[in-house]
CSV table of C-alpha atoms and ligand atoms in Angstrom, one decimal:
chain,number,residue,atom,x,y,z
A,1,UNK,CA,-17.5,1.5,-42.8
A,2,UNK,CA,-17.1,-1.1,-40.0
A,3,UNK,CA,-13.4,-2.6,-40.3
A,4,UNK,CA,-13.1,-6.2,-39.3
A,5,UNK,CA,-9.3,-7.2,-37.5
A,6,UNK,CA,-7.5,-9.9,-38.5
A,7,UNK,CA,-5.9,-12.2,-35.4
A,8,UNK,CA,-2.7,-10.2,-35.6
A,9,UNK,CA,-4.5,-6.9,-35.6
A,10,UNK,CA,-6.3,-8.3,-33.0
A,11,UNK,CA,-3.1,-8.6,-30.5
A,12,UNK,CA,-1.7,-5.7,-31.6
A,13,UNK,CA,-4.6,-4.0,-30.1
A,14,UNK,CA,-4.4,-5.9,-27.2
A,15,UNK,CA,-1.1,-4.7,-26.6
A,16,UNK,CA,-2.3,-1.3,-26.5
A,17,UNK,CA,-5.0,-2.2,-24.1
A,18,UNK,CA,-2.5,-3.9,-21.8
A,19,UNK,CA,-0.4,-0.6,-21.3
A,20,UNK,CA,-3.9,1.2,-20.7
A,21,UNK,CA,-4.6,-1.4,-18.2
A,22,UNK,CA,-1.3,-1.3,-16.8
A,23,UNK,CA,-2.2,2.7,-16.5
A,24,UNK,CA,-5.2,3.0,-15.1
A,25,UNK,CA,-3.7,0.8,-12.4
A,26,UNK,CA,-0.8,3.2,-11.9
A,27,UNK,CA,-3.4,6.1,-11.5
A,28,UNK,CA,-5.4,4.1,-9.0
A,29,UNK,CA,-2.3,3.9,-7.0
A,30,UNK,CA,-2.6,7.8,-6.5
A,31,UNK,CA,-6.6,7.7,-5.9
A,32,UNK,CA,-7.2,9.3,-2.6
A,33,UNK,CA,-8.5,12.5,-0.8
A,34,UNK,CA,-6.0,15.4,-1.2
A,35,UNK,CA,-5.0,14.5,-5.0
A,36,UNK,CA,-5.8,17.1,-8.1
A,37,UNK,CA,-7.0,15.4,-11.3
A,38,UNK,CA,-4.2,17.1,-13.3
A,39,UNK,CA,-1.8,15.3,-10.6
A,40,UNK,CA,-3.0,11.9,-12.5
A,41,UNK,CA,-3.1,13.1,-15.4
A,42,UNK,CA,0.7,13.8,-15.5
A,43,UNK,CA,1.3,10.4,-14.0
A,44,UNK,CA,-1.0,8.4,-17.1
A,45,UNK,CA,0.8,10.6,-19.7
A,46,UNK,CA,4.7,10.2,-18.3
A,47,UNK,CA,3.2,5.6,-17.8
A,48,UNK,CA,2.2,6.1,-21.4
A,49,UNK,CA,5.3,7.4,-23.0
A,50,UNK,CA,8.0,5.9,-21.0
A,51,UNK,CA,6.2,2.4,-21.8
A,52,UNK,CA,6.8,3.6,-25.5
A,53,UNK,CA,2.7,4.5,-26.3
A,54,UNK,CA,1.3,7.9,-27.2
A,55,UNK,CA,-1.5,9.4,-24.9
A,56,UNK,CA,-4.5,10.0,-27.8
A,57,UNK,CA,-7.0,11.5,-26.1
A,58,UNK,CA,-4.4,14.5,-25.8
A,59,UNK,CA,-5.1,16.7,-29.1
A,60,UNK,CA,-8.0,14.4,-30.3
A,61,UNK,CA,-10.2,16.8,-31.2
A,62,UNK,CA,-8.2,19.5,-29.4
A,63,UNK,CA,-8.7,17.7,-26.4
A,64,UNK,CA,-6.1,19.0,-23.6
A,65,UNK,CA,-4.9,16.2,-21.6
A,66,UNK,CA,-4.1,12.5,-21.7
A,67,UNK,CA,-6.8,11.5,-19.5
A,68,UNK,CA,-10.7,12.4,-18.9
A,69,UNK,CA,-11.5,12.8,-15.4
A,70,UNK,CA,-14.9,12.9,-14.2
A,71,UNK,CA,-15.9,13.9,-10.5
A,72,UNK,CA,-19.3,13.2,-9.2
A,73,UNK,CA,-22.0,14.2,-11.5
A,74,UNK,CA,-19.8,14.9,-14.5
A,75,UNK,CA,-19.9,11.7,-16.5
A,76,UNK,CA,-17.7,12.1,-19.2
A,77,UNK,CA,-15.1,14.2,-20.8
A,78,UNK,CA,-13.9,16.3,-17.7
A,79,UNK,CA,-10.5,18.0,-17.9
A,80,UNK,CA,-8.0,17.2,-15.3
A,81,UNK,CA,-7.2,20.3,-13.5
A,82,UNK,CA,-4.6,21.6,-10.6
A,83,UNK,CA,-8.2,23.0,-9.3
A,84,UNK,CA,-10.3,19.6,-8.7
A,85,UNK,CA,-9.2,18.0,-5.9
A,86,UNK,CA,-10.2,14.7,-5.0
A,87,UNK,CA,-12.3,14.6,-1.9
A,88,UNK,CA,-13.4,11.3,0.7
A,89,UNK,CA,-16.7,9.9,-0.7
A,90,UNK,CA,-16.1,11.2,-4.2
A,91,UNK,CA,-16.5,9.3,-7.0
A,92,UNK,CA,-13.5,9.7,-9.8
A,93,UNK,CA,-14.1,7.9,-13.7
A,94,UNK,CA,-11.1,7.8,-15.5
A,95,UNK,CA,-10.9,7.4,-19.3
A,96,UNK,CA,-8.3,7.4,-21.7
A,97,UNK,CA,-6.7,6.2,-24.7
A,98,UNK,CA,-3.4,4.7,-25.6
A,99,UNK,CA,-1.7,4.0,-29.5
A,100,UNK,CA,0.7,1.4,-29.5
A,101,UNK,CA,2.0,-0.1,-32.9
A,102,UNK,CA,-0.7,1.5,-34.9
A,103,UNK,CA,-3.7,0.9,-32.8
A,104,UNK,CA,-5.8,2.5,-29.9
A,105,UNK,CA,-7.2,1.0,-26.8
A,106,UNK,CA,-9.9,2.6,-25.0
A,107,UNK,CA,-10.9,1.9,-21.5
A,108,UNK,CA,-12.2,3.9,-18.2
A,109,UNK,CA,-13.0,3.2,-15.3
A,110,UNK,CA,-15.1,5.0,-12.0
A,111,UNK,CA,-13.4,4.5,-9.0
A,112,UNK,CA,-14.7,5.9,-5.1
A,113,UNK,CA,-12.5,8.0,-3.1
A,114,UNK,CA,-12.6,6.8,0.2
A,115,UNK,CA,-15.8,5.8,1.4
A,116,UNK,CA,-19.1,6.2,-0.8
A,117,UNK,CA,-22.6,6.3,0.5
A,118,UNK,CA,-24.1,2.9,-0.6
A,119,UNK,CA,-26.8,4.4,-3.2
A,120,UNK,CA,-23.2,5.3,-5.1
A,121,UNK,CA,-21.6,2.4,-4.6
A,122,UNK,CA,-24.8,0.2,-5.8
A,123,UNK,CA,-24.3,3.0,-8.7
A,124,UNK,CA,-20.7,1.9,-9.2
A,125,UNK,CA,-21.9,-2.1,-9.1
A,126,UNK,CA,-24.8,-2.0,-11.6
A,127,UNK,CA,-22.8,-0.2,-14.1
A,128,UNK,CA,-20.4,-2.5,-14.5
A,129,UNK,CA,-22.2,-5.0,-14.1
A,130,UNK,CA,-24.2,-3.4,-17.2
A,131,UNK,CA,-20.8,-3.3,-19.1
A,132,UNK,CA,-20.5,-6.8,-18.7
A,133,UNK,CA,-23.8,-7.5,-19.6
A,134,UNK,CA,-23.1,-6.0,-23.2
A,135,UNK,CA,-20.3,-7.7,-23.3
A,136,UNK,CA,-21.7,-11.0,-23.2
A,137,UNK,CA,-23.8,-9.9,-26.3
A,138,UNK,CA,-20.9,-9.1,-28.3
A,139,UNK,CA,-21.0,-12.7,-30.0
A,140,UNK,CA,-21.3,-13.3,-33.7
A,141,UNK,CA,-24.8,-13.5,-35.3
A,142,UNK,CA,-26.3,-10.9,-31.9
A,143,UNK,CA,-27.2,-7.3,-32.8
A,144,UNK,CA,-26.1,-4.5,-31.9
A,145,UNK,CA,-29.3,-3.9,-30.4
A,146,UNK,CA,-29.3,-7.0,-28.1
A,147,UNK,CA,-25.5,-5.0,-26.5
A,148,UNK,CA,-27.7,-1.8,-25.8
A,149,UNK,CA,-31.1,-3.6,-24.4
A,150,UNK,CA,-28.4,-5.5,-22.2
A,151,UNK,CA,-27.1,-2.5,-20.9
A,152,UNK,CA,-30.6,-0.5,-20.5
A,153,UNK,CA,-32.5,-3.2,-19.2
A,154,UNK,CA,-30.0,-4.0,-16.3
A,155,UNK,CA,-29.6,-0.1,-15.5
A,156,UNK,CA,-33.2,0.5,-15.6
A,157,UNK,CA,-34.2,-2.8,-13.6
A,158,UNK,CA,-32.2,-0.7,-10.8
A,159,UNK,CA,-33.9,2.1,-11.1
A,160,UNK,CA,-30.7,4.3,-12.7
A,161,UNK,CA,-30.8,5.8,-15.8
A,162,UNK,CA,-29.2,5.5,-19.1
A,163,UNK,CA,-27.4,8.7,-20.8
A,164,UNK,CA,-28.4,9.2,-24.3
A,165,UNK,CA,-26.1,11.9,-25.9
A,166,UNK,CA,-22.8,9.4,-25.5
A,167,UNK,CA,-22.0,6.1,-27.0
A,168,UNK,CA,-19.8,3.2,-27.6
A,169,UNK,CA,-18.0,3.1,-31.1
A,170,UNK,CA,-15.5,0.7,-33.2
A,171,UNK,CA,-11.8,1.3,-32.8
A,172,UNK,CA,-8.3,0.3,-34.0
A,173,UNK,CA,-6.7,2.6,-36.3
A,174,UNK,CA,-8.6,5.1,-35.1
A,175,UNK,CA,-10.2,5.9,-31.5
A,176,UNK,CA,-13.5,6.0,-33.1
A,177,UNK,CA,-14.9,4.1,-35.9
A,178,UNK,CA,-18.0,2.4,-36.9
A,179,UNK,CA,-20.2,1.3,-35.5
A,180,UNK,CA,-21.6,3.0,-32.8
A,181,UNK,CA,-22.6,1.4,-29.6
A,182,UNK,CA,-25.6,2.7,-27.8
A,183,UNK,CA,-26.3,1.7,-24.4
A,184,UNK,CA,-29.9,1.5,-25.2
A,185,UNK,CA,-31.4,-0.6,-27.2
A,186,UNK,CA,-33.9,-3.5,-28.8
A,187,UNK,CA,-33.3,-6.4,-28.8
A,188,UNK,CA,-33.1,-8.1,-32.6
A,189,UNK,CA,-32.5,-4.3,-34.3
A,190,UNK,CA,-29.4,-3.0,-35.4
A,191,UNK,CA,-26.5,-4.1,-37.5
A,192,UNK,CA,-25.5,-7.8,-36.9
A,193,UNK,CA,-22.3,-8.6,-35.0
A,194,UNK,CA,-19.2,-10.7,-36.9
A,195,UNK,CA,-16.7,-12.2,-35.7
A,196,UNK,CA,-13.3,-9.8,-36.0
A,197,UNK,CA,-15.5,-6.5,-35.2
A,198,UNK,CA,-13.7,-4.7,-32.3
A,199,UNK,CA,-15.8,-2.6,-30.4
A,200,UNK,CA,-15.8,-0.4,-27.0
A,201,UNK,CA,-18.5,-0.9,-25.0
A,202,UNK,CA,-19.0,1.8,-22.3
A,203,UNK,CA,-22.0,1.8,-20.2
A,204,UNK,CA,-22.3,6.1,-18.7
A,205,UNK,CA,-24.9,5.7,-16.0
A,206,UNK,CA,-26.8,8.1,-13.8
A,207,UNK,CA,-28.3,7.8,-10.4
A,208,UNK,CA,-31.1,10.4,-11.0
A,209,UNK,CA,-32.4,11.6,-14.5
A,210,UNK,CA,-30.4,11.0,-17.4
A,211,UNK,CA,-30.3,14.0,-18.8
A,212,UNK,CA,-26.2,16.1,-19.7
A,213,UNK,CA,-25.3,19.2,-20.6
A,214,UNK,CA,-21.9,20.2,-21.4
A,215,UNK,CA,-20.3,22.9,-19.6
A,216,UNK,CA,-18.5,25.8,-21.0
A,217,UNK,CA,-15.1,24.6,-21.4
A,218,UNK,CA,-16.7,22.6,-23.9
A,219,UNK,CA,-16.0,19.0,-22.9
A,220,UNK,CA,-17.0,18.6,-19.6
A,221,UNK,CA,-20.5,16.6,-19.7
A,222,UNK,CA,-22.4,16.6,-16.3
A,223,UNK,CA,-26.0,15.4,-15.2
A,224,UNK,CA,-28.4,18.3,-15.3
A,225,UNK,CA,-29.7,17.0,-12.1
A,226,UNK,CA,-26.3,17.1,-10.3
A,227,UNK,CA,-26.6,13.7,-9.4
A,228,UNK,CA,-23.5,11.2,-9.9
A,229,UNK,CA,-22.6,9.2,-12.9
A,230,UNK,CA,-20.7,6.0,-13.6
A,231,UNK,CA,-18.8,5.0,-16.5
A,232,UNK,CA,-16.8,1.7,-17.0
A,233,UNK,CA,-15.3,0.6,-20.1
A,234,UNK,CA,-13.5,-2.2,-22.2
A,235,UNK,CA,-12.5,-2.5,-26.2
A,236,UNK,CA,-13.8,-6.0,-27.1
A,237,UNK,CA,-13.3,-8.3,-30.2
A,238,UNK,CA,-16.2,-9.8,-31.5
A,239,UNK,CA,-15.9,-13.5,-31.6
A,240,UNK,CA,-18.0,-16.6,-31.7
A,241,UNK,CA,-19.5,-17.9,-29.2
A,242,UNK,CA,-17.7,-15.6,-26.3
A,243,UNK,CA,-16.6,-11.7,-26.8
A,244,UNK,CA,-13.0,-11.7,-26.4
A,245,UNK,CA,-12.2,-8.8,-23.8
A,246,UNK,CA,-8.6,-6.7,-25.1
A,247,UNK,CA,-8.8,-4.1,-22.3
A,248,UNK,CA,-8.2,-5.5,-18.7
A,249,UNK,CA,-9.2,-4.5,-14.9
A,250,UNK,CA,-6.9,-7.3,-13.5
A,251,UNK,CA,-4.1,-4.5,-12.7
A,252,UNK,CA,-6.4,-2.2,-11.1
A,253,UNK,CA,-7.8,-5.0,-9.3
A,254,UNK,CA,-4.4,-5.9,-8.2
A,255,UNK,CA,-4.0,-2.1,-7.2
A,256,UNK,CA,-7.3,-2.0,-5.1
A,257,UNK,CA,-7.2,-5.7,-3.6
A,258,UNK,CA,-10.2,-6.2,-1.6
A,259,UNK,CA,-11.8,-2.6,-2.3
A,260,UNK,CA,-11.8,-3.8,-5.9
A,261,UNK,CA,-15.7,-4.7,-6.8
B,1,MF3,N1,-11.9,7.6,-24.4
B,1,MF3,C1,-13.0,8.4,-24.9
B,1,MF3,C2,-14.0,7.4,-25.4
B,1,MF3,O1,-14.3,6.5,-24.7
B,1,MF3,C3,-12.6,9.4,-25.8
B,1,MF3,C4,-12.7,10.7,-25.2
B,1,MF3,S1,-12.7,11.9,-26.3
B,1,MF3,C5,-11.2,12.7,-26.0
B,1,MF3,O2,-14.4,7.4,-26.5
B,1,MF3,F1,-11.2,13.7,-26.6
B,1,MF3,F2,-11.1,12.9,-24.7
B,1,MF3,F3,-10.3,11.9,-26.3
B,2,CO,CO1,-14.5,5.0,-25.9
């Protein structure tokens, strides 16, 4: 059952997407060689509280931490940990969650430590590029099948690859709820789009094959290949004629001034 917001449900999510914004950024601050994963995560989770939201990633699921943290070829889902330590030219996606007044906002984000070669910075580009791509389809009367072939065709145009096993979903009074959002796609299938449908899009792409497994802690998903993965993501609200974006970059970009792509 897809759940369509009403204008003031509609800014109450994105005040919750504002405050995970406003995170991400404050995690960016502390992006750099030498940092361990479950260092950021204790920063997102004390930004989150003391700015009056609740971290919902932690316990979702039985999910262990406030943020996901993915290094390298893990794409999504990996558990910060006083053991990963952020190295130069490693790649870092952070994802998380954030319930404000009721409702979630979900966005991530892949960020290079240091300097990356250029295949993985190309990587980093194209996928969010892809991610704005879809979100340019999120427009009343498209499919959800036009978002996906959006996403695919861009990814696959530059020769990276589009994981399978994850998707974008609905969300608001849950993190997850109808529909989901593939990344793959064609064009005219699917459900149709209407205006009030909130949605997060989230492009997970792969440099090599596109093929995950999930590790044994039982979250962690990386490539089989060992190859790196990118993931970039925003909550949108359907509308007509333009998507309405409820997540923000603008503080991270901020954060990373010129490095910001
Ligand atoms: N933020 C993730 C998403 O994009 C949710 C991760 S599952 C969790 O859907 F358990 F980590 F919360
Ligand atoms: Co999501």
């Amino acid at each position: 059952m897809i759940f369509l917001k009403t204008d003031e449900e509609v800014e109450l999510m994105r005040a919750s997407n504002d405050l995970l914004g406003r995170t991400l950024a404050e995690v960016a601050k502390h992006i750099q060689p030498g940092v361990t994963t479950a260092r950021l995560d204790k920063i997102a989770e004390e930004f989150i509280r003391d700015n009056g939201g609740i971290p919902s990633c932690k316990g979702f699921e039985g999910y262990p931490a406030a943020l996901c943290t993915s290094v390298n070829e893990q794409v999504v889902h990996g558990i910060p940990s006083e053991e990963v330590v952020l190295k130069d030219g490693d790649i870092i996606s952070v994802d998380t969650c954030v319930l404000l007044n009721g409702f979630h906002g979900d966005s991530a984000y892949t960020f290079p430590v240091g300097e990356v070669s250029d295949d993985v910075m190309r990587l980093l580009r194209t996928t969010k590029e892809c991610l704005y791509l879809g979100i340019d389809c999120a427009v009343t009367g498209k499919r959800l099948g036009d978002v996906g072939f959006a996403v695919q065709n861009h990814a696959e145009k530059n020769g990276f690859s589009v994981v399978r096993e994850f998707v974008g979903h609905g969300i608001g009074r849950e993190m997850h709820e109808d529909p989901e959002v593939c990344n793959y796609g064609r064009r005219g299938n699917g459900i149709v789009l209407k205006s009030g449908m909130t949605i997060a899009i989230e492009p997970m792409i792969c440099l090599g094959r596109r093929n995950v497994l999930i590790e044994d802690d039982g979250w962690t998903a990386r490539t089989i290949d060992r190859k790196p993965a990118a993931h970039y993501e925003l909550s949108v609200c359907v509308r007509n004629g333009k998507a309405d974006i409820l997540s923000t970059f603008d503080y991270i970009r901020q954060v990373l001034g010129e490095r910001f792509i």
